[in-house]
Amino acid sequence: KREIYDKVIYPRTYRELYERFNKKLGGGILLYGPPGNGKTMIARAIAKETGSTFFPIKFSDLGSKWFGETESKIRSLFEEARKEGSAVIFLDEIDAIATKRTESSIMDRVVAELLTQIDGINKSGGNLTILAATNKPQNLDPAILRPGRFDEKIYVPLPDERARVAMFEKRLRGVPSKVTDYAKIAILSDGFSGAEIELVCEKAKQRVIRSIISGASNTTHISNQDIYEAISHVRAS
């Protein structure tokens, strides 16, 4: 969080201070780590915190079988973002488009264009931020990772025990629930991602709804046992 504030948020909210110290702006942030733990959510939060227009991009949005079309789409994306007063470009699964280049790689032109556009961000006066996410940082082209492009590389880990408790509490807030044993639930869900915790809660809800519809029991609320049972049917990826 501190790195994100230093890199993206403070330069906008304390612009005069950064100018006084001639603090270099630009460059991007790479969020990496296992899937389902909120990398996209972090990017959206940064855009909202800075009042920026959010440009979420996946490789499927840019890819094309036609020669030169993918590079053209990349240029158009950055040009559109530069027209905004403040913008955040988020490249999800960047390893799909910025993979390591080889002598025979058909992606060489695409990576080169992406590097050119990222370098151009330094001329945006800090109004344009680029974020990227990957589950496979080892597959990225080394040129993407050099200073001035993605200076900050932030690992987004699986939630720890305290975070898992908070996630279960949030997911069950506002629904009929008598769940109390969050400490045990957090232990049983060790190794689960945020997405898998959400899946557990959805399975527990469906279990109770099914019981109410069938009249199999008098239950009206999600119980500890419903969560235990749901956890047993979800495998940590």
CSV table of N, CA, C and O in Angstrom, one decimal, residues 89-165:
chain,number,residue,atom,x,y,z
A,89,ILE,N,-4.2,2.8,-17.0
A,89,ILE,CA,-4.3,1.7,-17.9
A,89,ILE,C,-3.9,0.4,-17.1
A,89,ILE,O,-2.9,0.4,-16.5
A,90,PHE,N,-4.8,-0.6,-17.2
A,90,PHE,CA,-4.5,-1.8,-16.4
A,90,PHE,C,-4.5,-3.0,-17.5
A,90,PHE,O,-5.4,-3.3,-18.1
A,91,LEU,N,-3.3,-3.5,-17.6
A,91,LEU,CA,-3.0,-4.7,-18.5
A,91,LEU,C,-3.1,-6.0,-17.7
A,91,LEU,O,-2.1,-6.3,-17.0
A,92,ASP,N,-4.2,-6.6,-17.8
A,92,ASP,CA,-4.4,-7.9,-17.1
A,92,ASP,C,-3.7,-9.0,-17.9
A,92,ASP,O,-3.7,-9.0,-19.1
A,93,GLU,N,-3.1,-10.0,-17.1
A,93,GLU,CA,-2.5,-11.1,-17.8
A,93,GLU,C,-1.4,-10.6,-18.8
A,93,GLU,O,-1.4,-11.1,-20.0
A,94,ILE,N,-0.6,-9.7,-18.4
A,94,ILE,CA,0.3,-9.1,-19.3
A,94,ILE,C,1.3,-10.1,-19.9
A,94,ILE,O,1.9,-9.9,-21.0
A,95,ASP,N,1.5,-11.2,-19.2
A,95,ASP,CA,2.4,-12.2,-19.7
A,95,ASP,C,1.9,-12.8,-21.1
A,95,ASP,O,2.7,-13.4,-21.8
A,96,ALA,N,0.6,-12.7,-21.4
A,96,ALA,CA,0.1,-13.2,-22.6
A,96,ALA,C,0.5,-12.3,-23.8
A,96,ALA,O,0.6,-12.8,-25.0
A,97,ILE,N,0.8,-11.1,-23.6
A,97,ILE,CA,1.2,-10.2,-24.7
A,97,ILE,C,2.7,-9.7,-24.6
A,97,ILE,O,3.2,-9.3,-25.6
A,98,ALA,N,3.3,-9.8,-23.4
A,98,ALA,CA,4.7,-9.3,-23.3
A,98,ALA,C,5.6,-10.5,-22.9
A,98,ALA,O,6.4,-10.4,-22.0
A,99,THR,N,5.4,-11.6,-23.5
A,99,THR,CA,6.2,-12.8,-23.2
A,99,THR,C,7.6,-12.6,-23.7
A,99,THR,O,7.9,-11.8,-24.6
A,100,LYS,N,8.5,-13.5,-23.2
A,100,LYS,CA,9.9,-13.4,-23.7
A,100,LYS,C,10.0,-13.5,-25.2
A,100,LYS,O,9.4,-14.4,-25.8
A,101,ARG,N,10.8,-12.6,-25.8
A,101,ARG,CA,11.0,-12.7,-27.2
A,101,ARG,C,12.1,-13.6,-27.6
A,101,ARG,O,13.1,-13.8,-26.9
A,102,THR,N,11.9,-14.2,-28.8
A,102,THR,CA,13.0,-15.1,-29.3
A,102,THR,C,13.2,-14.6,-30.8
A,102,THR,O,12.4,-13.8,-31.3
A,103,GLU,N,14.2,-15.2,-31.4
A,103,GLU,CA,14.5,-14.8,-32.8
A,103,GLU,C,13.3,-15.1,-33.7
A,103,GLU,O,13.2,-14.4,-34.7
A,104,SER,N,12.5,-16.1,-33.4
A,104,SER,CA,11.4,-16.5,-34.3
A,104,SER,C,10.1,-16.1,-33.8
A,104,SER,O,9.1,-16.5,-34.3
A,105,SER,N,10.1,-15.3,-32.7
A,105,SER,CA,8.8,-14.9,-32.0
A,105,SER,C,8.0,-14.0,-32.9
A,105,SER,O,8.4,-13.0,-33.4
A,106,ILE,N,6.7,-14.3,-33.1
A,106,ILE,CA,5.8,-13.5,-33.9
A,106,ILE,C,5.3,-12.3,-33.0
A,106,ILE,O,4.7,-11.4,-33.5
A,107,MET,N,5.6,-12.3,-31.7
A,107,MET,CA,5.2,-11.3,-30.8
A,107,MET,C,6.2,-10.2,-30.7
A,107,MET,O,6.0,-9.2,-29.9
A,108,ASP,N,7.3,-10.3,-31.3
A,108,ASP,CA,8.4,-9.3,-31.2
A,108,ASP,C,7.9,-7.8,-31.5
A,108,ASP,O,8.2,-6.9,-30.7
A,109,ARG,N,7.1,-7.7,-32.5
A,109,ARG,CA,6.6,-6.3,-32.9
A,109,ARG,C,5.7,-5.8,-31.8
A,109,ARG,O,5.6,-4.6,-31.5
A,110,VAL,N,4.8,-6.7,-31.3
A,110,VAL,CA,3.9,-6.3,-30.3
A,110,VAL,C,4.6,-5.9,-29.0
A,110,VAL,O,4.2,-4.8,-28.4
A,111,VAL,N,5.6,-6.6,-28.5
A,111,VAL,CA,6.3,-6.3,-27.3
A,111,VAL,C,7.0,-4.9,-27.6
A,111,VAL,O,7.0,-4.1,-26.7
A,112,ALA,N,7.6,-4.8,-28.7
A,112,ALA,CA,8.3,-3.5,-29.0
A,112,ALA,C,7.4,-2.3,-29.0
A,112,ALA,O,7.8,-1.3,-28.4
A,113,GLU,N,6.2,-2.5,-29.5
A,113,GLU,CA,5.2,-1.4,-29.5
A,113,GLU,C,4.8,-1.0,-28.1
A,113,GLU,O,4.7,0.1,-27.7
A,114,LEU,N,4.6,-2.1,-27.3
A,114,LEU,CA,4.2,-1.9,-25.9
A,114,LEU,C,5.3,-1.2,-25.1
A,114,LEU,O,5.0,-0.2,-24.4
A,115,LEU,N,6.5,-1.5,-25.3
A,115,LEU,CA,7.6,-0.9,-24.7
A,115,LEU,C,7.7,0.6,-25.1
A,115,LEU,O,7.9,1.5,-24.2
A,116,THR,N,7.5,0.9,-26.3
A,116,THR,CA,7.5,2.3,-26.8
A,116,THR,C,6.5,3.1,-26.1
A,116,THR,O,6.7,4.2,-25.7
A,117,GLN,N,5.3,2.6,-26.0
A,117,GLN,CA,4.2,3.3,-25.4
A,117,GLN,C,4.4,3.5,-23.9
A,117,GLN,O,4.1,4.5,-23.3
A,118,ILE,N,4.9,2.5,-23.2
A,118,ILE,CA,5.2,2.6,-21.8
A,118,ILE,C,6.3,3.7,-21.6
A,118,ILE,O,6.2,4.5,-20.6
A,119,ASP,N,7.3,3.7,-22.4
A,119,ASP,CA,8.3,4.7,-22.3
A,119,ASP,C,7.8,6.1,-22.4
A,119,ASP,O,8.2,7.1,-21.8
A,120,GLY,N,6.7,6.2,-23.3
A,120,GLY,CA,6.1,7.5,-23.5
A,120,GLY,C,5.3,8.0,-22.3
A,120,GLY,O,5.0,9.2,-22.3
A,121,ILE,N,5.0,7.2,-21.4
A,121,ILE,CA,4.2,7.6,-20.2
A,121,ILE,C,5.0,8.6,-19.4
A,121,ILE,O,4.4,9.5,-18.8
A,122,ASN,N,6.3,8.5,-19.4
A,122,ASN,CA,7.2,9.5,-18.7
A,122,ASN,C,7.0,10.9,-19.1
A,122,ASN,O,7.3,11.8,-18.4
A,123,LYS,N,6.4,11.1,-20.3
A,123,LYS,CA,6.1,12.5,-20.8
A,123,LYS,C,4.7,12.9,-20.5
A,123,LYS,O,4.3,14.0,-20.9
A,124,SER,N,4.0,12.1,-19.7
A,124,SER,CA,2.6,12.5,-19.5
A,124,SER,C,2.4,13.4,-18.3
A,124,SER,O,1.3,13.8,-17.9
A,125,GLY,N,3.5,13.7,-17.6
A,125,GLY,CA,3.4,14.6,-16.4
A,125,GLY,C,2.8,14.0,-15.2
A,125,GLY,O,2.3,14.7,-14.3
A,126,GLY,N,2.8,12.7,-15.2
A,126,GLY,CA,2.2,11.9,-14.0
A,126,GLY,C,0.7,11.8,-14.1
A,126,GLY,O,0.1,11.2,-13.1
A,127,ASN,N,0.1,12.1,-15.2
A,127,ASN,CA,-1.4,12.0,-15.3
A,127,ASN,C,-1.8,10.6,-15.8
A,127,ASN,O,-3.0,10.3,-15.8
A,128,LEU,N,-0.9,9.9,-16.3
A,128,LEU,CA,-1.2,8.6,-16.9
A,128,LEU,C,-0.4,7.5,-16.1
A,128,LEU,O,0.9,7.6,-16.0
A,129,THR,N,-1.1,6.5,-15.6
A,129,THR,CA,-0.4,5.5,-14.8
A,129,THR,C,-0.7,4.1,-15.5
A,129,THR,O,-1.8,3.9,-16.0
A,130,ILE,N,0.3,3.3,-15.6
A,130,ILE,CA,0.1,2.0,-16.1
A,130,ILE,C,0.3,0.9,-15.0
A,130,ILE,O,1.3,0.9,-14.3
A,131,LEU,N,-0.6,0.0,-14.9
A,131,LEU,CA,-0.6,-1.1,-14.0
A,131,LEU,C,-0.7,-2.4,-14.8
A,131,LEU,O,-1.3,-2.4,-15.9
A,132,ALA,N,-0.1,-3.4,-14.3
A,132,ALA,CA,-0.2,-4.7,-15.0
A,132,ALA,C,-0.3,-5.8,-14.0
A,132,ALA,O,0.2,-5.6,-12.8
A,133,ALA,N,-0.8,-6.9,-14.4
A,133,ALA,CA,-1.0,-8.0,-13.4
A,133,ALA,C,-0.6,-9.3,-14.2
A,133,ALA,O,-0.8,-9.5,-15.4
A,134,THR,N,0.0,-10.2,-13.4
A,134,THR,CA,0.4,-11.5,-14.0
A,134,THR,C,0.4,-12.6,-12.9
A,134,THR,O,0.8,-12.3,-11.8
A,135,ASN,N,0.1,-13.8,-13.3
A,135,ASN,CA,0.3,-14.9,-12.4
A,135,ASN,C,1.7,-15.6,-12.7
A,135,ASN,O,2.1,-16.5,-12.0
A,136,LYS,N,2.3,-15.2,-13.8
A,136,LYS,CA,3.5,-15.8,-14.3
A,136,LYS,C,4.6,-14.8,-14.6
A,136,LYS,O,5.0,-14.6,-15.8
A,137,PRO,N,5.2,-14.1,-13.6
A,137,PRO,CA,6.2,-13.1,-13.9
A,137,PRO,C,7.4,-13.6,-14.6
A,137,PRO,O,8.1,-12.9,-15.3
A,138,GLN,N,7.7,-14.9,-14.4
A,138,GLN,CA,8.9,-15.5,-15.0
A,138,GLN,C,8.8,-15.6,-16.5
A,138,GLN,O,9.8,-15.8,-17.2
A,139,ASN,N,7.6,-15.4,-17.0
A,139,ASN,CA,7.4,-15.5,-18.5
A,139,ASN,C,7.6,-14.1,-19.2
A,139,ASN,O,7.5,-14.1,-20.4
A,140,LEU,N,7.7,-13.1,-18.4
A,140,LEU,CA,7.7,-11.7,-19.0
A,140,LEU,C,9.1,-11.5,-19.7
A,140,LEU,O,10.1,-11.9,-19.2
A,141,ASP,N,9.0,-10.7,-20.8
A,141,ASP,CA,10.2,-10.3,-21.4
A,141,ASP,C,11.0,-9.4,-20.5
A,141,ASP,O,10.5,-8.5,-19.8
A,142,PRO,N,12.3,-9.6,-20.3
A,142,PRO,CA,13.2,-8.8,-19.4
A,142,PRO,C,13.1,-7.3,-19.6
A,142,PRO,O,13.2,-6.6,-18.6
A,143,ALA,N,12.9,-6.9,-20.8
A,143,ALA,CA,12.9,-5.5,-21.1
A,143,ALA,C,11.7,-4.8,-20.5
A,143,ALA,O,11.7,-3.6,-20.1
A,144,ILE,N,10.6,-5.5,-20.2
A,144,ILE,CA,9.4,-5.0,-19.6
A,144,ILE,C,9.8,-4.6,-18.1
A,144,ILE,O,9.2,-3.6,-17.6
A,145,LEU,N,10.7,-5.3,-17.5
A,145,LEU,CA,10.9,-5.2,-16.1
A,145,LEU,C,12.0,-4.2,-15.7
A,145,LEU,O,12.2,-4.0,-14.5
A,146,ARG,N,12.7,-3.7,-16.7
A,146,ARG,CA,13.8,-2.8,-16.3
A,146,ARG,C,13.2,-1.5,-15.7
A,146,ARG,O,12.1,-1.1,-16.0
A,147,PRO,N,14.1,-0.8,-14.9
A,147,PRO,CA,13.7,0.5,-14.3
A,147,PRO,C,13.2,1.5,-15.3
A,147,PRO,O,13.8,1.6,-16.4
A,148,GLY,N,12.2,2.2,-15.0
A,148,GLY,CA,11.6,3.2,-15.9
A,148,GLY,C,10.4,2.7,-16.6
A,148,GLY,O,9.6,3.4,-17.2
A,149,ARG,N,10.2,1.4,-16.5
A,149,ARG,CA,9.0,0.8,-17.1
A,149,ARG,C,8.1,0.2,-16.0
A,149,ARG,O,7.1,0.9,-15.7
A,150,PHE,N,8.5,-0.9,-15.4
A,150,PHE,CA,7.7,-1.3,-14.2
A,150,PHE,C,8.7,-1.3,-13.0
A,150,PHE,O,9.3,-2.3,-12.7
A,151,ASP,N,8.8,-0.1,-12.5
A,151,ASP,CA,9.8,0.1,-11.4
A,151,ASP,C,9.4,-0.7,-10.1
A,151,ASP,O,10.2,-1.3,-9.4
A,152,GLU,N,8.1,-0.7,-9.8
A,152,GLU,CA,7.6,-1.4,-8.6
A,152,GLU,C,7.0,-2.7,-9.0
A,152,GLU,O,6.2,-2.8,-9.9
A,153,LYS,N,7.4,-3.7,-8.3
A,153,LYS,CA,6.9,-5.1,-8.5
A,153,LYS,C,6.3,-5.5,-7.2
A,153,LYS,O,7.1,-5.8,-6.2
A,154,ILE,N,5.0,-5.6,-7.1
A,154,ILE,CA,4.4,-5.9,-5.8
A,154,ILE,C,3.7,-7.2,-5.8
A,154,ILE,O,2.9,-7.5,-6.7
A,155,TYR,N,4.1,-8.0,-4.9
A,155,TYR,CA,3.5,-9.4,-4.7
A,155,TYR,C,2.2,-9.3,-4.0
A,155,TYR,O,2.1,-8.7,-2.9
A,156,VAL,N,1.2,-9.8,-4.6
A,156,VAL,CA,-0.2,-9.9,-4.0
A,156,VAL,C,-0.4,-11.3,-3.5
A,156,VAL,O,-0.7,-12.2,-4.3
A,157,PRO,N,-0.2,-11.6,-2.2
A,157,PRO,CA,-0.2,-13.0,-1.8
A,157,PRO,C,-1.6,-13.6,-1.5
A,157,PRO,O,-2.6,-12.8,-1.6
A,158,LEU,N,-1.7,-14.8,-1.2
A,158,LEU,CA,-2.9,-15.4,-0.6
A,158,LEU,C,-3.2,-14.7,0.7
A,158,LEU,O,-2.3,-14.3,1.4
A,159,PRO,N,-4.5,-14.6,1.0
A,159,PRO,CA,-4.8,-14.0,2.3
A,159,PRO,C,-4.4,-14.8,3.5
A,159,PRO,O,-4.5,-16.0,3.5
A,160,ASP,N,-3.8,-14.1,4.5
A,160,ASP,CA,-3.4,-14.8,5.7
A,160,ASP,C,-4.7,-15.0,6.6
A,160,ASP,O,-5.8,-14.7,6.2
A,161,GLU,N,-4.5,-15.6,7.8
A,161,GLU,CA,-5.6,-16.0,8.6
A,161,GLU,C,-6.5,-14.9,9.0
A,161,GLU,O,-7.7,-15.0,8.9
A,162,ARG,N,-5.9,-13.7,9.3
A,162,ARG,CA,-6.7,-12.6,9.7
A,162,ARG,C,-7.5,-12.1,8.5
A,162,ARG,O,-8.7,-11.7,8.7
A,163,ALA,N,-6.9,-12.1,7.4
A,163,ALA,CA,-7.6,-11.6,6.2
A,163,ALA,C,-8.7,-12.6,5.8
A,163,ALA,O,-9.8,-12.1,5.3
A,164,ARG,N,-8.5,-13.9,6.0
A,164,ARG,CA,-9.6,-14.8,5.6
A,164,ARG,C,-10.8,-14.6,6.5
A,164,ARG,O,-11.9,-14.7,6.1
A,165,VAL,N,-10.6,-14.3,7.8
A,165,VAL,CA,-11.7,-14.0,8.7
A,165,VAL,C,-12.4,-12.8,8.2
A,165,VAL,O,-13.7,-12.9,8.1
